[in-house]
C-alpha cells in the first residue's frame, strides 16, 4: 500500500515515542498488516443515535447468548432415540423407559450445576432472538430502510428470520418430550402433504416412517451445525454490508443523504454496545433463573400414542398453528390421488406467500413508486401512509392467525363454544386486515397535520410573580434534548486535555467541568 | 478498497480538539455525581458476580445462579452504557458518506472487462461453453442424489398398512388382551394389535382407541353392521388432519377431540368429522368377540390411517 510506514520521517518518530509501548506495538502491526489507515477510519465510524437502532443489536446479542449456552448444552445432551430407564433425581420419572435424548435433557437440567440456567437461558434467548428480528424487521420496513441501496441486506435479514424460526422449531424438538414429539409428528404430516413427492420427502427426512429412530440425531446436526453455520455467515454478511453501506439516519438538523451524524465507534458506541450486550445477557439470565420455560419433566417423555391437552408450539410458530386450526377441511381426492389442501395450503403455501411478499417488497415498492434513487435518510412512517398501511395489514393478519392458535384456550376463558370461536377467527382473520388498511391510512394522514409531530416536547414551567401574574417559560433542557443543537463536526484525532485554546467557557454549549 | 482512491478524497489530517470544545462535553449536567452513580452500579454488578461465584462454590439452588449473575450483568451493562451516553463526548460528530458507485470511467472499464472477457474470450468457444455447462449441470443434479435418496427408504406400502390383521387380539399398552367384560360403558382405552411392540413404528401406526358406547351390539354406519359387538367401537387414534393422537373423549356428546387443532369426530356415527380442519373420518376397526370373550379384529383397517398424502386413494 504505502512505503512511508517503513521509512518514517523524524516528526513521525517523535509522535510515536509520545505514545509509548502501545504506539510501538501498533506501528509494528502496521508495518506488517497496514492497519493504521483502516483502523483509524473504523474507530471514527459514526453510528447515528436512535432507540430503534438497538433492536437489531438485541437480535445479535441474543445470538451470541445462544451460541455460548448452546455449546454448553451440547456437552451433556445425547442425540439418541435409544430407550433407557431413567434413574435420575426427578422422582416421578424414575423407572420409566425414556429416550436418551429425553433422559440427558432432564439430567442436564437437574444433575449438572448451572445446567438448568443454561437450558432456560438458551430457550429464552431463542424466543427473544426471533422476537427481536421481527421487531427489527418492522422498524426497517416502516422507516423505508430497505430501499436502495440496502435491498440485499434486507433480503439477508428476511432469510435470517426464516432460518431463526426453523432452527427454533428444530431446537425445541430435541428434548423429545411429549409436547415437542407431537410437534415432530405434525412436521412429518406437513412434509407428507406436499403433492406428488410428499411421502418421499417425509421418508427421506425421517429415515423411514414416523417416528423411526433417525429424526432426533438428524435434527441435532441441523440444529447445532448446519443452520447455525448459515446464520453465522449471513450475520457476518449483514454486518459487513452495514459497515460498507453505512447506517441510515432519521432526517434532522445537519443530516443529509451525504453524511452520517452521531457518535463514533470508539469509544462512545463501543461503550454503549458493550453495556447493552451485558444488559441483554443479564435480562436473559434473570428470565432463565426466575421464569420457568419448557418444563420437559412435567410433560414427560414422548409416547406416540399419548398427548397432552392445550399443546402449543413456541410463540413464533403460533401463526402457522393458528392457520392450521382455522383452515377449512378442504381436500382434493380424485383419480386415486389425494392432495391434503387442509394441510398443504396453511402450512406450506401460506408461509411461502408471507415470506415471498416480504422478500419481494422492495421490488414491489419500486415498481409502484418508480423511485430508483438511493436513500440514506429514513422515512417517518406517517409520511408514507400507503406503505405503513400495507405493513399494518400484514401484521394484523399474522396477529389474527397467532390469536387463532389459542382458540381452545380462548373459548375456555371467555366461556363460549369452540365452534363460535373458530368461526369468529375465520372471519376476523380476513376482516381485521381489511379494516387495518383504511384506519392506518387515516391515522397517518392525521399525524401529518400535527406540527412537530413525533418530537419530544420540552416541558413548560409556570411561574407566579410576586404580584400574582402567571408566566410560562420553557423548562431547562434535559440531557439528550440539546443533542441536535450543535452543528456536527468530524471526530478529532487528539483531545488535548491540558491546553487552553482560548475558548470562552461561558460560550453556548461549553461547560468547564472537573475531570 | 483502493488506497489511492481514498487519499484523493480524504487527505489524512491530524485534528486536535481541546477539552473545552463543545463537542467534547459530556451530556451529564453534573458529571461528578453521574460518575459516582455509575461507579456504584458497576460495584453492585461486581457484587452480583462474586455472589454467583459463591453460589456456585456452595452448589446453591438453581435460580440463585441466574439471579446473581443476571443482576450483576444488568448493573454492569447499565453502568457501561451510561458511561458512554452521559460521560463521553456528546458530539454530534459527522462522517461523510462517499458514493459507493464508482466513477463513470471505473464503471466503463469494469463493464468492458466483464463483457469482453465473458462474451469475447469465453463466448467464442461455443462448443466448450456448452459442454462445460452441461457437465456442471449434470454434476449439480447427481451430486444431490446421495443427499436425498440415501437418507431413507421409499415409502412403499408402509403408509397404507398397519399391523392389524384378521383375528388380531386387542391388547392395551402393556400387552394385556382386552375382554368384553373389562370396560364399563363410557370407558376408553388405547389398544394395539397383539405383538405391536415387535414392529419398529407399531406403537405410532397401530394405535387405536377403543370406546364402549353401550352394552348391546351397535351399528355406527350403514354397511358396518357387526363391527361393534357389545357396544364396543374402535377407531384409529391418528387424527386424519395431522396425525396427532385423538386423545380427548367427550362422553356426553360422544365426540373424540384432537387436542392439536380441535378436530372433532362423532364416534357414534362412523368417526365422521363434525368440526374442525380434519377432512376425513377416523378409520373404523371392525371387531368381534371370540369364544373366550376376547375382543379381536374382524379385519384390518379398510383405508390408510392418519393424514393425507399424494398416493392415498
Short mmCIF file of N, CA, C and O in Angstrom, two decimals, chain A residues 46 113 150 185 189 192 196 199-200 203-204 207 209 211-212 218 245-247 257-262 271 275-276 282 289 303-305 321 325 329 331 333 337-338 340 342-343 376 408 418-419 477 483 487-489 492-496 501 509 511-512 515, chain B residues 14-15 17-20 23-26 28-29 56 59 63 65-67 70 73 77 80-81 90 92-97 99 148 151-153 158-159 173 201 203-204 207 237 241-243 245 260-262 264 275 277-280 307-313:
data_model
loop_
_atom_site.label_atom_id
_atom_site.label_comp_id
_atom_site.label_asym_id
_atom_site.label_seq_id
_atom_site.Cartn_x
_atom_site.Cartn_y
_atom_site.Cartn_z
N UNK A 46 -19.17 6.50 12.27
CA UNK A 46 -20.23 7.17 13.02
C UNK A 46 -21.48 6.29 13.09
O UNK A 46 -21.92 5.75 12.07
N UNK A 113 -24.55 -28.76 37.43
CA UNK A 113 -24.58 -27.45 38.09
C UNK A 113 -24.67 -26.35 37.03
O UNK A 113 -23.88 -26.35 36.09
N UNK A 150 -30.04 -0.74 -0.01
CA UNK A 150 -29.96 -1.77 1.02
C UNK A 150 -30.86 -2.98 0.78
O UNK A 150 -31.13 -3.75 1.70
N UNK A 185 -44.33 -34.91 15.01
CA UNK A 185 -45.36 -35.66 14.29
C UNK A 185 -46.06 -34.75 13.28
O UNK A 185 -46.29 -35.12 12.13
N UNK A 189 -46.28 -34.86 9.11
CA UNK A 189 -47.52 -34.83 8.34
C UNK A 189 -47.53 -33.68 7.34
O UNK A 189 -48.07 -33.80 6.25
N UNK A 192 -45.46 -34.67 4.48
CA UNK A 192 -46.22 -35.66 3.74
C UNK A 192 -47.25 -35.01 2.81
O UNK A 192 -47.67 -35.61 1.82
N UNK A 196 -47.45 -34.93 -4.89
CA UNK A 196 -46.55 -35.73 -5.71
C UNK A 196 -45.40 -36.36 -4.93
O UNK A 196 -45.21 -37.56 -4.97
N UNK A 199 -44.70 -37.94 0.43
CA UNK A 199 -44.36 -39.10 1.26
C UNK A 199 -42.89 -39.45 1.11
O UNK A 199 -42.25 -39.89 2.07
N UNK A 200 -42.35 -39.21 -0.10
CA UNK A 200 -40.91 -39.48 -0.29
C UNK A 200 -40.08 -38.51 0.54
O UNK A 200 -39.14 -38.90 1.22
N UNK A 203 -40.20 -39.51 4.16
CA UNK A 203 -39.41 -40.71 4.46
C UNK A 203 -37.92 -40.43 4.40
O UNK A 203 -37.14 -40.98 5.18
N UNK A 204 -37.50 -39.56 3.47
CA UNK A 204 -36.07 -39.24 3.39
C UNK A 204 -35.65 -38.41 4.60
O UNK A 204 -34.58 -38.60 5.17
N UNK A 207 -35.87 -40.82 7.65
CA UNK A 207 -35.22 -42.12 7.52
C UNK A 207 -36.22 -43.26 7.59
O UNK A 207 -35.89 -44.35 8.05
N UNK A 209 -40.70 -44.36 8.13
CA UNK A 209 -41.99 -43.89 8.62
C UNK A 209 -41.82 -43.27 10.01
O UNK A 209 -40.88 -43.58 10.74
N UNK A 211 -42.33 -42.76 13.93
CA UNK A 211 -41.27 -41.83 14.29
C UNK A 211 -39.88 -42.29 13.89
O UNK A 211 -39.01 -41.46 13.73
N UNK A 212 -39.66 -43.62 13.77
CA UNK A 212 -38.32 -44.10 13.46
C UNK A 212 -37.34 -43.74 14.56
O UNK A 212 -37.74 -43.38 15.68
N UNK A 218 -30.70 -36.44 13.46
CA UNK A 218 -30.65 -35.55 12.30
C UNK A 218 -30.99 -34.11 12.68
O UNK A 218 -30.34 -33.17 12.24
N UNK A 245 -22.12 0.03 3.60
CA UNK A 245 -23.11 0.99 3.10
C UNK A 245 -23.41 2.09 4.10
O UNK A 245 -24.13 3.02 3.79
N UNK A 246 -22.87 1.98 5.28
CA UNK A 246 -23.09 2.92 6.39
C UNK A 246 -24.55 2.93 6.82
O UNK A 246 -25.45 2.58 6.07
N UNK A 247 -24.73 3.38 8.06
CA UNK A 247 -26.03 3.33 8.69
C UNK A 247 -26.97 4.37 8.08
O UNK A 247 -26.53 5.43 7.65
N UNK A 257 -28.43 13.23 2.92
CA UNK A 257 -28.21 11.94 2.26
C UNK A 257 -26.72 11.63 2.14
O UNK A 257 -26.33 10.52 1.84
N UNK A 258 -25.89 12.66 2.34
CA UNK A 258 -24.46 12.51 2.04
C UNK A 258 -23.61 12.39 3.30
O UNK A 258 -22.38 12.42 3.21
N UNK A 259 -24.23 12.37 4.48
CA UNK A 259 -23.40 12.25 5.68
C UNK A 259 -24.08 11.33 6.70
O UNK A 259 -25.19 10.85 6.49
N UNK A 260 -23.34 11.04 7.77
CA UNK A 260 -23.88 10.30 8.90
C UNK A 260 -23.56 11.10 10.15
O UNK A 260 -22.40 11.47 10.36
N UNK A 261 -24.55 11.38 10.96
CA UNK A 261 -24.35 12.17 12.17
C UNK A 261 -24.64 11.30 13.37
O UNK A 261 -25.67 10.62 13.42
N UNK A 262 -23.72 11.33 14.34
CA UNK A 262 -23.95 10.52 15.54
C UNK A 262 -22.71 10.44 16.39
O UNK A 262 -21.98 11.42 16.52
N UNK A 271 -18.82 1.64 23.96
CA UNK A 271 -19.25 1.57 25.35
C UNK A 271 -20.73 1.25 25.45
O UNK A 271 -21.15 0.37 26.20
N UNK A 275 -22.09 -2.27 26.94
CA UNK A 275 -23.02 -2.22 28.07
C UNK A 275 -24.33 -2.90 27.74
O UNK A 275 -24.88 -3.66 28.54
N UNK A 276 -24.81 -2.65 26.53
CA UNK A 276 -26.11 -3.20 26.15
C UNK A 276 -26.04 -4.72 26.01
O UNK A 276 -27.00 -5.42 26.35
N UNK A 282 -27.88 -10.08 30.94
CA UNK A 282 -28.39 -10.09 32.31
C UNK A 282 -29.88 -10.37 32.34
O UNK A 282 -30.36 -11.18 33.15
N UNK A 289 -33.47 -17.67 35.20
CA UNK A 289 -33.44 -18.07 36.60
C UNK A 289 -34.83 -18.03 37.21
O UNK A 289 -35.17 -18.87 38.04
N UNK A 303 -44.42 -40.28 23.75
CA UNK A 303 -45.05 -41.58 23.55
C UNK A 303 -46.04 -41.34 22.43
O UNK A 303 -46.95 -40.53 22.57
N UNK A 304 -45.85 -42.05 21.30
CA UNK A 304 -46.61 -41.73 20.10
C UNK A 304 -48.12 -41.84 20.31
O UNK A 304 -48.89 -41.25 19.56
N UNK A 305 -48.55 -42.61 21.31
CA UNK A 305 -49.99 -42.79 21.46
C UNK A 305 -50.56 -41.93 22.60
O UNK A 305 -51.69 -42.10 23.00
N UNK A 321 -49.67 -22.50 13.40
CA UNK A 321 -50.59 -23.36 14.12
C UNK A 321 -52.01 -22.82 14.01
O UNK A 321 -52.96 -23.57 13.78
N UNK A 325 -55.41 -24.45 12.34
CA UNK A 325 -56.65 -24.65 13.09
C UNK A 325 -57.87 -24.13 12.36
O UNK A 325 -58.92 -24.77 12.39
N UNK A 329 -61.78 -27.68 6.08
CA UNK A 329 -61.37 -29.06 5.82
C UNK A 329 -61.48 -29.39 4.33
O UNK A 329 -62.28 -30.21 3.92
N UNK A 331 -60.09 -31.08 1.07
CA UNK A 331 -59.09 -31.97 0.50
C UNK A 331 -59.53 -32.28 -0.92
O UNK A 331 -60.71 -32.23 -1.24
N UNK A 333 -59.63 -35.21 -3.60
CA UNK A 333 -59.48 -36.66 -3.73
C UNK A 333 -60.02 -37.04 -5.09
O UNK A 333 -61.22 -36.96 -5.34
N UNK A 337 -55.71 -40.22 -6.21
CA UNK A 337 -54.70 -39.42 -5.51
C UNK A 337 -55.37 -38.44 -4.57
O UNK A 337 -56.52 -38.07 -4.75
N UNK A 338 -54.58 -38.02 -3.57
CA UNK A 338 -55.11 -37.13 -2.55
C UNK A 338 -54.19 -35.92 -2.42
O UNK A 338 -52.97 -36.07 -2.32
N UNK A 340 -53.87 -33.07 0.26
CA UNK A 340 -54.42 -32.58 1.52
C UNK A 340 -54.30 -31.06 1.62
O UNK A 340 -53.44 -30.53 2.31
N UNK A 342 -56.05 -29.10 3.16
CA UNK A 342 -56.29 -28.59 4.51
C UNK A 342 -54.99 -28.46 5.30
O UNK A 342 -54.96 -27.80 6.33
N UNK A 343 -53.92 -29.12 4.82
CA UNK A 343 -52.61 -29.02 5.45
C UNK A 343 -51.63 -28.24 4.57
O UNK A 343 -50.94 -27.33 5.02
N UNK A 376 -30.58 7.34 2.05
CA UNK A 376 -29.90 7.12 3.32
C UNK A 376 -30.65 7.76 4.48
O UNK A 376 -30.37 7.47 5.63
N UNK A 408 -58.83 -22.88 21.56
CA UNK A 408 -59.37 -23.68 22.66
C UNK A 408 -59.24 -22.96 24.00
O UNK A 408 -60.16 -22.94 24.80
N UNK A 418 -66.48 -23.55 21.33
CA UNK A 418 -65.31 -23.63 20.45
C UNK A 418 -65.72 -23.34 19.01
O UNK A 418 -64.97 -22.71 18.26
N UNK A 419 -66.93 -23.76 18.63
CA UNK A 419 -67.40 -23.52 17.26
C UNK A 419 -67.49 -22.02 16.98
O UNK A 419 -67.05 -21.55 15.93
N UNK A 477 -33.24 22.43 29.44
CA UNK A 477 -33.09 21.21 28.65
C UNK A 477 -32.72 20.03 29.54
O UNK A 477 -31.91 20.17 30.45
N UNK A 483 -29.26 17.61 22.10
CA UNK A 483 -28.30 16.83 21.35
C UNK A 483 -28.09 17.37 19.94
O UNK A 483 -27.00 17.30 19.41
N UNK A 487 -23.89 22.13 15.51
CA UNK A 487 -23.60 21.55 14.19
C UNK A 487 -22.61 20.40 14.35
O UNK A 487 -21.69 20.47 15.17
N UNK A 488 -22.79 19.33 13.58
CA UNK A 488 -21.93 18.17 13.72
C UNK A 488 -20.56 18.45 13.14
O UNK A 488 -20.41 19.20 12.17
N UNK A 489 -19.53 17.88 13.76
CA UNK A 489 -18.16 18.06 13.31
C UNK A 489 -17.48 16.71 13.16
O UNK A 489 -17.89 15.74 13.80
N UNK A 492 -12.26 14.50 16.11
CA UNK A 492 -10.87 14.93 16.16
C UNK A 492 -9.94 13.77 16.50
O UNK A 492 -10.35 12.79 17.12
N UNK A 493 -8.67 13.92 16.08
CA UNK A 493 -7.69 12.88 16.38
C UNK A 493 -7.29 12.90 17.84
O UNK A 493 -7.30 11.89 18.52
N UNK A 494 -6.91 14.08 18.30
CA UNK A 494 -6.48 14.22 19.70
C UNK A 494 -7.53 14.98 20.48
O UNK A 494 -8.21 15.85 19.93
N UNK A 495 -7.58 14.70 21.72
CA UNK A 495 -8.30 15.59 22.63
C UNK A 495 -7.27 16.09 23.62
O UNK A 495 -6.73 15.31 24.42
N UNK A 496 -6.94 17.35 23.49
CA UNK A 496 -5.91 17.90 24.35
C UNK A 496 -6.53 18.33 25.66
O UNK A 496 -7.30 19.28 25.71
N UNK A 501 -7.18 26.66 24.73
CA UNK A 501 -7.13 27.23 23.39
C UNK A 501 -7.86 28.55 23.31
O UNK A 501 -8.11 29.07 22.23
N UNK A 509 -22.98 25.91 24.97
CA UNK A 509 -22.58 24.52 24.80
C UNK A 509 -21.32 24.14 25.54
O UNK A 509 -20.93 22.99 25.56
N UNK A 511 -19.27 23.61 28.94
CA UNK A 511 -19.33 23.54 30.40
C UNK A 511 -17.98 23.07 30.88
O UNK A 511 -17.54 21.98 30.55
N UNK A 512 -17.30 23.94 31.60
CA UNK A 512 -15.99 23.53 32.10
C UNK A 512 -16.22 22.72 33.37
O UNK A 512 -16.87 23.19 34.29
N UNK A 515 -12.22 17.21 35.79
CA UNK A 515 -12.07 15.87 35.24
C UNK A 515 -11.12 15.09 36.14
O UNK A 515 -10.10 15.54 36.51
N UNK B 14 -4.40 15.41 10.94
CA UNK B 14 -4.41 15.19 12.38
C UNK B 14 -5.06 16.40 13.02
O UNK B 14 -4.50 17.49 13.03
N UNK B 15 -6.27 16.22 13.46
CA UNK B 15 -7.03 17.34 14.02
C UNK B 15 -7.00 17.25 15.53
O UNK B 15 -6.98 16.17 16.10
N UNK B 17 -8.69 18.60 19.16
CA UNK B 17 -9.76 19.30 19.85
C UNK B 17 -9.31 19.55 21.28
O UNK B 17 -8.47 18.81 21.80
N UNK B 18 -9.81 20.58 21.88
CA UNK B 18 -9.45 20.82 23.27
C UNK B 18 -10.59 20.36 24.16
O UNK B 18 -11.69 20.11 23.71
N UNK B 19 -10.27 20.29 25.43
CA UNK B 19 -11.27 19.84 26.38
C UNK B 19 -12.44 20.80 26.46
O UNK B 19 -13.52 20.44 26.92
N UNK B 20 -12.22 22.01 26.00
CA UNK B 20 -13.30 22.99 26.08
C UNK B 20 -14.21 22.95 24.87
O UNK B 20 -15.24 23.62 24.84
N UNK B 23 -18.19 20.00 21.54
CA UNK B 23 -18.49 18.62 21.18
C UNK B 23 -17.89 17.61 22.15
O UNK B 23 -18.27 16.45 22.15
N UNK B 24 -16.92 18.09 22.92
CA UNK B 24 -16.23 17.17 23.83
C UNK B 24 -16.92 17.10 25.18
O UNK B 24 -16.50 16.35 26.06
N UNK B 25 -17.94 17.89 25.37
CA UNK B 25 -18.58 17.94 26.68
C UNK B 25 -19.40 16.68 26.92
O UNK B 25 -19.98 16.12 25.98
N UNK B 26 -19.45 16.25 28.17
CA UNK B 26 -20.37 15.14 28.48
C UNK B 26 -21.80 15.64 28.49
O UNK B 26 -22.06 16.83 28.67
N UNK B 28 -23.97 14.67 30.68
CA UNK B 28 -24.44 14.79 32.07
C UNK B 28 -24.31 16.23 32.54
O UNK B 28 -23.34 16.92 32.24
N UNK B 29 -25.31 16.68 33.31
CA UNK B 29 -25.24 18.06 33.82
C UNK B 29 -24.26 18.12 34.97
O UNK B 29 -23.59 19.12 35.16
N UNK B 56 -22.02 -20.77 43.27
CA UNK B 56 -21.54 -21.94 42.55
C UNK B 56 -20.71 -22.83 43.47
O UNK B 56 -20.83 -24.05 43.47
N UNK B 59 -22.89 -24.76 45.67
CA UNK B 59 -23.93 -25.51 44.97
C UNK B 59 -25.33 -25.09 45.42
O UNK B 59 -26.12 -25.86 45.96
N UNK B 63 -32.07 -21.32 40.84
CA UNK B 63 -32.44 -19.94 40.50
C UNK B 63 -31.41 -18.93 40.98
O UNK B 63 -31.33 -17.83 40.43
N UNK B 65 -28.19 -18.93 40.71
CA UNK B 65 -27.14 -18.65 39.72
C UNK B 65 -27.56 -17.52 38.79
O UNK B 65 -26.85 -16.54 38.59
N UNK B 66 -28.73 -17.67 38.20
CA UNK B 66 -29.19 -16.67 37.24
C UNK B 66 -29.50 -15.35 37.92
O UNK B 66 -29.26 -14.28 37.35
N UNK B 67 -30.06 -15.41 39.13
CA UNK B 67 -30.41 -14.17 39.82
C UNK B 67 -29.18 -13.34 40.11
O UNK B 67 -29.16 -12.12 39.92
N UNK B 70 -27.28 -12.53 36.60
CA UNK B 70 -28.15 -11.67 35.79
C UNK B 70 -28.20 -10.26 36.35
O UNK B 70 -28.05 -9.28 35.61
N UNK B 73 -24.89 -8.61 35.63
CA UNK B 73 -24.70 -8.22 34.23
C UNK B 73 -25.55 -7.01 33.88
O UNK B 73 -25.09 -6.10 33.17
N UNK B 77 -23.76 -3.68 32.83
CA UNK B 77 -24.10 -3.21 31.49
C UNK B 77 -24.71 -1.83 31.51
O UNK B 77 -24.35 -0.96 30.70
N UNK B 80 -21.88 0.70 32.09
CA UNK B 80 -21.04 0.96 30.92
C UNK B 80 -21.82 1.79 29.90
O UNK B 80 -21.30 2.74 29.29
N UNK B 81 -23.09 1.42 29.69
CA UNK B 81 -23.92 2.16 28.74
C UNK B 81 -24.05 3.62 29.17
O UNK B 81 -23.91 4.54 28.36
N UNK B 90 -20.22 14.27 23.80
CA UNK B 90 -21.58 14.10 23.34
C UNK B 90 -21.74 14.36 21.84
O UNK B 90 -22.74 13.99 21.25
N UNK B 92 -22.63 16.30 18.47
CA UNK B 92 -22.62 15.22 17.49
C UNK B 92 -21.44 15.31 16.53
O UNK B 92 -20.93 16.39 16.26
N UNK B 93 -21.03 14.16 16.06
CA UNK B 93 -19.95 14.08 15.09
C UNK B 93 -20.52 13.66 13.75
O UNK B 93 -21.61 13.09 13.67
N UNK B 94 -19.76 13.95 12.72
CA UNK B 94 -20.27 13.68 11.39
C UNK B 94 -19.22 12.94 10.57
O UNK B 94 -18.02 13.04 10.84
N UNK B 95 -19.70 12.15 9.66
CA UNK B 95 -18.81 11.42 8.75
C UNK B 95 -19.41 11.57 7.37
O UNK B 95 -20.63 11.48 7.22
N UNK B 96 -18.57 11.85 6.39
CA UNK B 96 -19.09 11.96 5.02
C UNK B 96 -19.44 10.58 4.50
O UNK B 96 -18.81 9.58 4.86
N UNK B 97 -20.43 10.53 3.68
CA UNK B 97 -20.84 9.28 3.06
C UNK B 97 -20.38 9.32 1.62
O UNK B 97 -20.86 10.14 0.84
N UNK B 99 -19.88 8.10 -2.22
CA UNK B 99 -20.67 7.30 -3.15
C UNK B 99 -20.09 5.89 -3.23
O UNK B 99 -18.88 5.72 -3.36
N UNK B 148 -30.21 -37.00 -0.88
CA UNK B 148 -31.65 -37.22 -0.73
C UNK B 148 -31.97 -38.70 -0.62
O UNK B 148 -32.46 -39.17 0.40
N UNK B 151 -30.95 -40.98 2.33
CA UNK B 151 -31.42 -40.64 3.66
C UNK B 151 -32.50 -41.57 4.19
O UNK B 151 -32.68 -41.69 5.39
N UNK B 152 -33.25 -42.21 3.31
CA UNK B 152 -34.32 -43.05 3.82
C UNK B 152 -34.83 -43.99 2.77
O UNK B 152 -34.55 -43.85 1.58
N UNK B 153 -35.63 -44.97 3.21
CA UNK B 153 -36.22 -45.93 2.27
C UNK B 153 -37.36 -45.29 1.51
O UNK B 153 -37.88 -44.26 1.90
N UNK B 158 -45.77 -48.87 3.37
CA UNK B 158 -45.77 -48.66 4.82
C UNK B 158 -46.82 -47.65 5.26
O UNK B 158 -47.32 -47.73 6.38
N UNK B 159 -47.18 -46.69 4.40
CA UNK B 159 -48.15 -45.69 4.82
C UNK B 159 -49.58 -46.21 4.73
O UNK B 159 -50.48 -45.68 5.35
N UNK B 173 -51.55 -51.07 26.30
CA UNK B 173 -50.15 -50.74 26.05
C UNK B 173 -49.19 -51.72 26.72
O UNK B 173 -48.07 -51.91 26.26
N UNK B 201 -42.39 -49.15 14.15
CA UNK B 201 -43.23 -48.00 14.39
C UNK B 201 -44.65 -48.40 14.79
O UNK B 201 -45.58 -47.63 14.65
N UNK B 203 -46.22 -48.79 17.58
CA UNK B 203 -46.95 -48.00 18.55
C UNK B 203 -47.54 -46.74 17.92
O UNK B 203 -48.62 -46.30 18.28
N UNK B 204 -46.80 -46.13 16.99
CA UNK B 204 -47.26 -44.90 16.36
C UNK B 204 -48.35 -45.18 15.32
O UNK B 204 -49.31 -44.43 15.21
N UNK B 207 -51.90 -47.49 16.79
CA UNK B 207 -52.69 -47.04 17.95
C UNK B 207 -54.15 -46.84 17.56
O UNK B 207 -54.47 -46.23 16.55
N UNK B 237 -56.42 -44.09 16.19
CA UNK B 237 -56.25 -42.93 17.08
C UNK B 237 -55.51 -41.79 16.39
O UNK B 237 -55.26 -40.75 16.99
N UNK B 241 -56.17 -35.21 10.27
CA UNK B 241 -55.66 -33.88 9.90
C UNK B 241 -54.14 -33.90 9.86
O UNK B 241 -53.53 -33.79 8.81
N UNK B 242 -53.49 -34.08 11.03
CA UNK B 242 -52.03 -34.05 11.07
C UNK B 242 -51.41 -35.19 11.87
O UNK B 242 -50.22 -35.17 12.16
N UNK B 243 -52.22 -36.17 12.23
CA UNK B 243 -51.65 -37.36 12.84
C UNK B 243 -51.43 -37.31 14.34
O UNK B 243 -50.78 -38.19 14.89
N UNK B 245 -52.43 -37.93 18.20
CA UNK B 245 -53.35 -38.88 18.80
C UNK B 245 -54.65 -38.17 19.20
O UNK B 245 -54.61 -37.13 19.85
N UNK B 260 -54.70 -31.09 19.27
CA UNK B 260 -53.79 -30.25 18.50
C UNK B 260 -54.54 -29.13 17.78
O UNK B 260 -54.20 -27.96 17.93
N UNK B 261 -55.53 -29.48 16.98
CA UNK B 261 -56.21 -28.44 16.20
C UNK B 261 -57.73 -28.55 16.30
O UNK B 261 -58.44 -28.07 15.43
N UNK B 262 -58.20 -29.21 17.33
CA UNK B 262 -59.63 -29.25 17.69
C UNK B 262 -60.53 -29.86 16.63
O UNK B 262 -61.66 -29.41 16.46
N UNK B 264 -63.10 -32.65 15.59
CA UNK B 264 -63.98 -33.49 16.41
C UNK B 264 -64.58 -34.57 15.53
O UNK B 264 -64.96 -34.31 14.39
N UNK B 275 -66.48 -31.18 13.15
CA UNK B 275 -65.99 -29.83 13.40
C UNK B 275 -64.48 -29.82 13.18
O UNK B 275 -63.81 -30.81 13.41
N UNK B 277 -60.62 -28.83 11.22
CA UNK B 277 -59.96 -28.94 9.91
C UNK B 277 -59.81 -30.36 9.36
O UNK B 277 -59.40 -30.51 8.21
N UNK B 278 -60.12 -31.40 10.13
CA UNK B 278 -59.91 -32.76 9.62
C UNK B 278 -60.91 -33.06 8.51
O UNK B 278 -62.10 -32.86 8.69
N UNK B 279 -60.44 -33.56 7.36
CA UNK B 279 -61.33 -33.73 6.21
C UNK B 279 -61.98 -35.11 6.14
O UNK B 279 -62.95 -35.27 5.42
N UNK B 280 -61.43 -36.10 6.81
CA UNK B 280 -61.91 -37.47 6.63
C UNK B 280 -62.28 -38.08 7.98
O UNK B 280 -61.75 -37.67 9.02
N UNK B 307 -52.97 -38.78 8.39
CA UNK B 307 -53.20 -37.64 7.50
C UNK B 307 -53.08 -38.00 6.01
O UNK B 307 -52.62 -39.08 5.67
N UNK B 308 -53.48 -37.06 5.17
CA UNK B 308 -53.49 -37.29 3.74
C UNK B 308 -52.12 -37.15 3.10
O UNK B 308 -51.23 -36.49 3.63
N UNK B 309 -51.95 -37.81 1.96
CA UNK B 309 -50.72 -37.69 1.17
C UNK B 309 -51.06 -38.08 -0.26
O UNK B 309 -52.14 -38.63 -0.53
N UNK B 310 -50.20 -37.79 -1.17
CA UNK B 310 -50.47 -37.89 -2.61
C UNK B 310 -50.98 -39.26 -3.02
O UNK B 310 -51.95 -39.38 -3.76
N UNK B 311 -50.32 -40.34 -2.54
CA UNK B 311 -50.67 -41.68 -3.03
C UNK B 311 -51.90 -42.24 -2.36
O UNK B 311 -52.34 -43.34 -2.70
N UNK B 312 -52.46 -41.52 -1.40
CA UNK B 312 -53.61 -42.05 -0.66
C UNK B 312 -54.82 -42.09 -1.59
O UNK B 312 -55.21 -41.08 -2.16
N UNK B 313 -55.40 -43.29 -1.74
CA UNK B 313 -56.53 -43.37 -2.67
C UNK B 313 -57.83 -43.43 -1.88
O UNK B 313 -57.83 -43.65 -0.69
#
